[in-house]
PDB file of C-alpha atoms in Angstrom:
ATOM      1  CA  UNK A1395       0.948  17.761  18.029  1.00 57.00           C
ATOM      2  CA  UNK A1396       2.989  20.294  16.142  1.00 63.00           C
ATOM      3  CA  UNK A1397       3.581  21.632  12.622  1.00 63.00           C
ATOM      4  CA  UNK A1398       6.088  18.978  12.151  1.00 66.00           C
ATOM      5  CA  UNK A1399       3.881  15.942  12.702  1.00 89.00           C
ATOM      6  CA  UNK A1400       1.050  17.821  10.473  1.00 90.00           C
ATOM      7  CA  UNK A1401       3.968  18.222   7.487  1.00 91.00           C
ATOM      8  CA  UNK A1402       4.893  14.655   8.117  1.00 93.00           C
ATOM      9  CA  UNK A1403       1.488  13.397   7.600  1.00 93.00           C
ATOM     10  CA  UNK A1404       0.634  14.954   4.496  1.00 93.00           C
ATOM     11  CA  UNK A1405       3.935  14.243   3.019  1.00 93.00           C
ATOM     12  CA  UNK A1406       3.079  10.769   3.563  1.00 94.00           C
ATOM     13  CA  UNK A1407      -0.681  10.993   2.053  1.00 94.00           C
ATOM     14  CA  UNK A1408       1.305  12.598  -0.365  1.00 93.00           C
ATOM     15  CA  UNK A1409       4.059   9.613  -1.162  1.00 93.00           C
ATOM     16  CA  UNK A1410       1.166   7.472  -1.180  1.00 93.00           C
ATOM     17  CA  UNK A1411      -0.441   8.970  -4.115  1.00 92.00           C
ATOM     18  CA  UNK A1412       2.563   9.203  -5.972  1.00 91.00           C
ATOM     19  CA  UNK A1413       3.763   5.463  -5.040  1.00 89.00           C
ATOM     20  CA  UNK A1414       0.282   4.062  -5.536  1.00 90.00           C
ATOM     21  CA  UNK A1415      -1.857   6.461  -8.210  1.00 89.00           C
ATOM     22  CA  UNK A1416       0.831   7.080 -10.066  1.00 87.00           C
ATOM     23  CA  UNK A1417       0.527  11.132  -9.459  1.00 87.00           C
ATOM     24  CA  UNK A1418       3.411  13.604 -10.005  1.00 83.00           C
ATOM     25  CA  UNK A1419       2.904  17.466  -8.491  1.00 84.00           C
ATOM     26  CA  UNK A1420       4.536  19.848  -5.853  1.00 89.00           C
ATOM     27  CA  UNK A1421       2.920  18.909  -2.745  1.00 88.00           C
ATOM     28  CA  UNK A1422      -0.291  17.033  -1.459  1.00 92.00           C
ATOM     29  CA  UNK A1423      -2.602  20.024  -2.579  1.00 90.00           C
ATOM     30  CA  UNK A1424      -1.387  20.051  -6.154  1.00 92.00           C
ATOM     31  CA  UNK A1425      -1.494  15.933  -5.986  1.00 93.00           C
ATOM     32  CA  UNK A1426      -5.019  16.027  -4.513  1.00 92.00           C
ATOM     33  CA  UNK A1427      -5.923  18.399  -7.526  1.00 91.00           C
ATOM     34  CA  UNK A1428      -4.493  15.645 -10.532  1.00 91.00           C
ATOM     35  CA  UNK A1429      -5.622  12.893  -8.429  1.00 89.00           C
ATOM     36  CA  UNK A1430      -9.733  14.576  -9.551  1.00 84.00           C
ATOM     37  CA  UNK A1431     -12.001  11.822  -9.561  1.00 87.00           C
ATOM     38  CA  UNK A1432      -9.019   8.936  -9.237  1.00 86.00           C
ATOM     39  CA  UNK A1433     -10.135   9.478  -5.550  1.00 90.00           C
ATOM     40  CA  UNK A1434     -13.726   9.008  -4.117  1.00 93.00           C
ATOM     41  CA  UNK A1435     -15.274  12.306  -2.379  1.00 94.00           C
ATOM     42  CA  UNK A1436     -14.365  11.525   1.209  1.00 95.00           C
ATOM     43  CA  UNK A1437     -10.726  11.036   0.646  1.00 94.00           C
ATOM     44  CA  UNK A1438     -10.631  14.191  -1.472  1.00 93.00           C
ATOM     45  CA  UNK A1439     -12.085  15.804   1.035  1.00 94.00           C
ATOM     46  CA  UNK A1440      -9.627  14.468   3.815  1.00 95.00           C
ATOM     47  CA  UNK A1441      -6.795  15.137   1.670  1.00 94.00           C
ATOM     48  CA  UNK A1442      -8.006  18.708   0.942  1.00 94.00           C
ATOM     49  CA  UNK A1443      -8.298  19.360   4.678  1.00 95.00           C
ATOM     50  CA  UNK A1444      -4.997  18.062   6.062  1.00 95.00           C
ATOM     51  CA  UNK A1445      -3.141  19.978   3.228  1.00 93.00           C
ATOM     52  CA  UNK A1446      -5.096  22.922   4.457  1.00 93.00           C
ATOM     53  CA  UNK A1447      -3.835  22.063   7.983  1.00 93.00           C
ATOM     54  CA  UNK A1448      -0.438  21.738   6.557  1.00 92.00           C
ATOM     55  CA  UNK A1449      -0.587  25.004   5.196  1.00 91.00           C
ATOM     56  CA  UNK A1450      -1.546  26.551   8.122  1.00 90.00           C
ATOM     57  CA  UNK A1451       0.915  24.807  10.250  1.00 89.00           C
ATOM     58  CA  UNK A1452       3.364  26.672   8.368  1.00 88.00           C
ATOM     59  CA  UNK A1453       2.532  29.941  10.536  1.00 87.00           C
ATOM     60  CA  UNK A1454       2.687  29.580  14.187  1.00 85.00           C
ATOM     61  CA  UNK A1455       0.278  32.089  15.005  1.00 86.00           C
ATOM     62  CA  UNK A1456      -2.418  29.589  12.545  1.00 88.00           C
ATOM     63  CA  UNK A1457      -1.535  26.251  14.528  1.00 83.00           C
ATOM     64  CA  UNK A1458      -3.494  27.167  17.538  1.00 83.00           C
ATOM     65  CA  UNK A1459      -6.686  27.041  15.065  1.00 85.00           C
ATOM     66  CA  UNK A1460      -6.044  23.353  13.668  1.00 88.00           C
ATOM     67  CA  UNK A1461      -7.888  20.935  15.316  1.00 85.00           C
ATOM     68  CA  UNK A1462      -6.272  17.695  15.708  1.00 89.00           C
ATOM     69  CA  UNK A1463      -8.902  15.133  15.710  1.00 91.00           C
ATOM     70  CA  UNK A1464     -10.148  16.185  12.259  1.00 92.00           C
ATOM     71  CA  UNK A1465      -6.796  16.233  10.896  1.00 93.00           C
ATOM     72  CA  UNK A1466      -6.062  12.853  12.540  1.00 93.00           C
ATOM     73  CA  UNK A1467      -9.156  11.019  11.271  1.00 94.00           C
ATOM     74  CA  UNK A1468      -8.602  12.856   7.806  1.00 94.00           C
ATOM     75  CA  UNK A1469      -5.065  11.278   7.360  1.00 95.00           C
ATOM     76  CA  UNK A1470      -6.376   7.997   8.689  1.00 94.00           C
ATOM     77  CA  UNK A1471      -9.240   8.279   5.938  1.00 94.00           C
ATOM     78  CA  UNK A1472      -6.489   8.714   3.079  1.00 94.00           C
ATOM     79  CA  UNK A1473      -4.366   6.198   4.653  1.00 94.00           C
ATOM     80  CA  UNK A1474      -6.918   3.939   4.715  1.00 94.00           C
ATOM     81  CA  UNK A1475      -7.897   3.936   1.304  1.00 93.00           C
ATOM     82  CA  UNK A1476      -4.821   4.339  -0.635  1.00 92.00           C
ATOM     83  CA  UNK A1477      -2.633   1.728   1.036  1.00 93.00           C
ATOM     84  CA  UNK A1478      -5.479  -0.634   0.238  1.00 91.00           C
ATOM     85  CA  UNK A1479      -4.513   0.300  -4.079  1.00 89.00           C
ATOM     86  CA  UNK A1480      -2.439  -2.110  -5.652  1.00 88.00           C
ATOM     87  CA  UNK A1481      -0.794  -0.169  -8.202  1.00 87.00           C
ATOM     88  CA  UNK A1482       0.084  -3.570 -10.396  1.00 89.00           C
ATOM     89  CA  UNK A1483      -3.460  -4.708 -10.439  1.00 89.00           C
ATOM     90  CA  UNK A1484      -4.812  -1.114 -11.037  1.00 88.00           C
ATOM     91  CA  UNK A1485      -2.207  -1.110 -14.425  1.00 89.00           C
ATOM     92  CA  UNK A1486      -3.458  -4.445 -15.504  1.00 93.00           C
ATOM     93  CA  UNK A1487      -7.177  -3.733 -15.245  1.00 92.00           C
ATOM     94  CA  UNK A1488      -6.226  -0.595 -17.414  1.00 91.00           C
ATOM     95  CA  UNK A1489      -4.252  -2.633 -19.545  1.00 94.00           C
ATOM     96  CA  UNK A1490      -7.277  -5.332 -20.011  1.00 96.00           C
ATOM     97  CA  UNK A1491      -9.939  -2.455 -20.500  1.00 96.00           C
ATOM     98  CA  UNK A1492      -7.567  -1.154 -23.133  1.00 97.00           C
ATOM     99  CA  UNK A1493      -7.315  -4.551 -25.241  1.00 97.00           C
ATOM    100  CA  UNK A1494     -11.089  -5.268 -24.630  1.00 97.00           C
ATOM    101  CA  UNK A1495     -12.415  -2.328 -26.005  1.00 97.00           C
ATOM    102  CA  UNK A1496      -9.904  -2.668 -29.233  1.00 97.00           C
ATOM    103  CA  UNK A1497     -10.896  -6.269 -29.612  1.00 97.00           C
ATOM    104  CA  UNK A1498     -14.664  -5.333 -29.380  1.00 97.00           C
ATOM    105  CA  UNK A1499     -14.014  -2.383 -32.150  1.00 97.00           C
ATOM    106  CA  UNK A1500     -12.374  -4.823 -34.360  1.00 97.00           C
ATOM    107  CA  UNK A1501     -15.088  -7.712 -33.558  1.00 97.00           C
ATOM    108  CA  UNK A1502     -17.657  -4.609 -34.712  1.00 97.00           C
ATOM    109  CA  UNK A1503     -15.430  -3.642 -37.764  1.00 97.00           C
ATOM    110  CA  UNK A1504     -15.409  -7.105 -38.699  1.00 97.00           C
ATOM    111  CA  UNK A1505     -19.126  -7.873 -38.682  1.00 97.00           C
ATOM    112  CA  UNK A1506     -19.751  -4.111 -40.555  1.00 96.00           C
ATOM    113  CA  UNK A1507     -17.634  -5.503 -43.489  1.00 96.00           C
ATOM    114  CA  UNK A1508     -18.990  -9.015 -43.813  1.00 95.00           C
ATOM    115  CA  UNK A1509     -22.283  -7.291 -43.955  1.00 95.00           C
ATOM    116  CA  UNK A1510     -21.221  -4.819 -46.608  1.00 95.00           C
ATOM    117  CA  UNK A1511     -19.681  -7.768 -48.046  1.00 95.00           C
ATOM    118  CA  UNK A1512     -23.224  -9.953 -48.246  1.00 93.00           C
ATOM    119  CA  UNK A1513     -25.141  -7.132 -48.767  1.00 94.00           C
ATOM    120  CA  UNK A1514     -23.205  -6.786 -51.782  1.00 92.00           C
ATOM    121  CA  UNK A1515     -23.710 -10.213 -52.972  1.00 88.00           C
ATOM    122  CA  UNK A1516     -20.220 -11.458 -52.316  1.00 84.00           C
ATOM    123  CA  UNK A1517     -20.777 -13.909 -50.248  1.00 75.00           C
TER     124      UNK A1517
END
């Protein structure tokens, strides 16, 4: 394989992360580094080696040092994983969490004041 096919890859790890996570940057190694614990270990890892390949592919005399399989499986780990993220769900589980943990302050507020309140002898 060449440099080109190395670029290609992780500018496709990287459009995934930005399609699917949501993740603006310069590149997969900047992307990888917002992405922090968005990602689970392995496919940091993966990512962090084939942008490291990438980099190196960028110097010819550097290329002969990349090996292939590693950067193959490592792109086939990110793949993996992020084209299995559905970026509507993901937002809508956010979204719930949001409104549940609001609701469950305000169901908490509510019981502090009727408390106060009885406590009080208002009610």
């Amino acid at each position: 394989m060449s440099a080109v096919t190395i670029q290609q890859m992780a500018d496709r790890v990287a459009q995934l992360l930005e399609e699917r996570l949501g993740l603006g940057g310069k590149g997969l190694a900047a992307k990888l580094k917002r992405a922090g614990r968005l990602l689970p270990r392995k496919v940091r890892d993966a990512g962090r080696l084939l942008a490291g390949a990438a980099q190196k592919a960028q110097n010819p005399k550097l290329l002969g040092q990349i090996d292939m399989g590693e950067v193959t499986e490592a792109y086939d780990v990110c793949l993996k994983h992020l084209i299995a993220i559905d970026p509507v769900s993901r937002r809508r589980d956010l979204f719930a969490g949001i409104v549940g943990s609001v609701g469950f302050g305000v169901l908490v507020l509510a019981v502090a004041i009727f408390g106060f309140l009885a406590w009080r002898g208002y009610f």
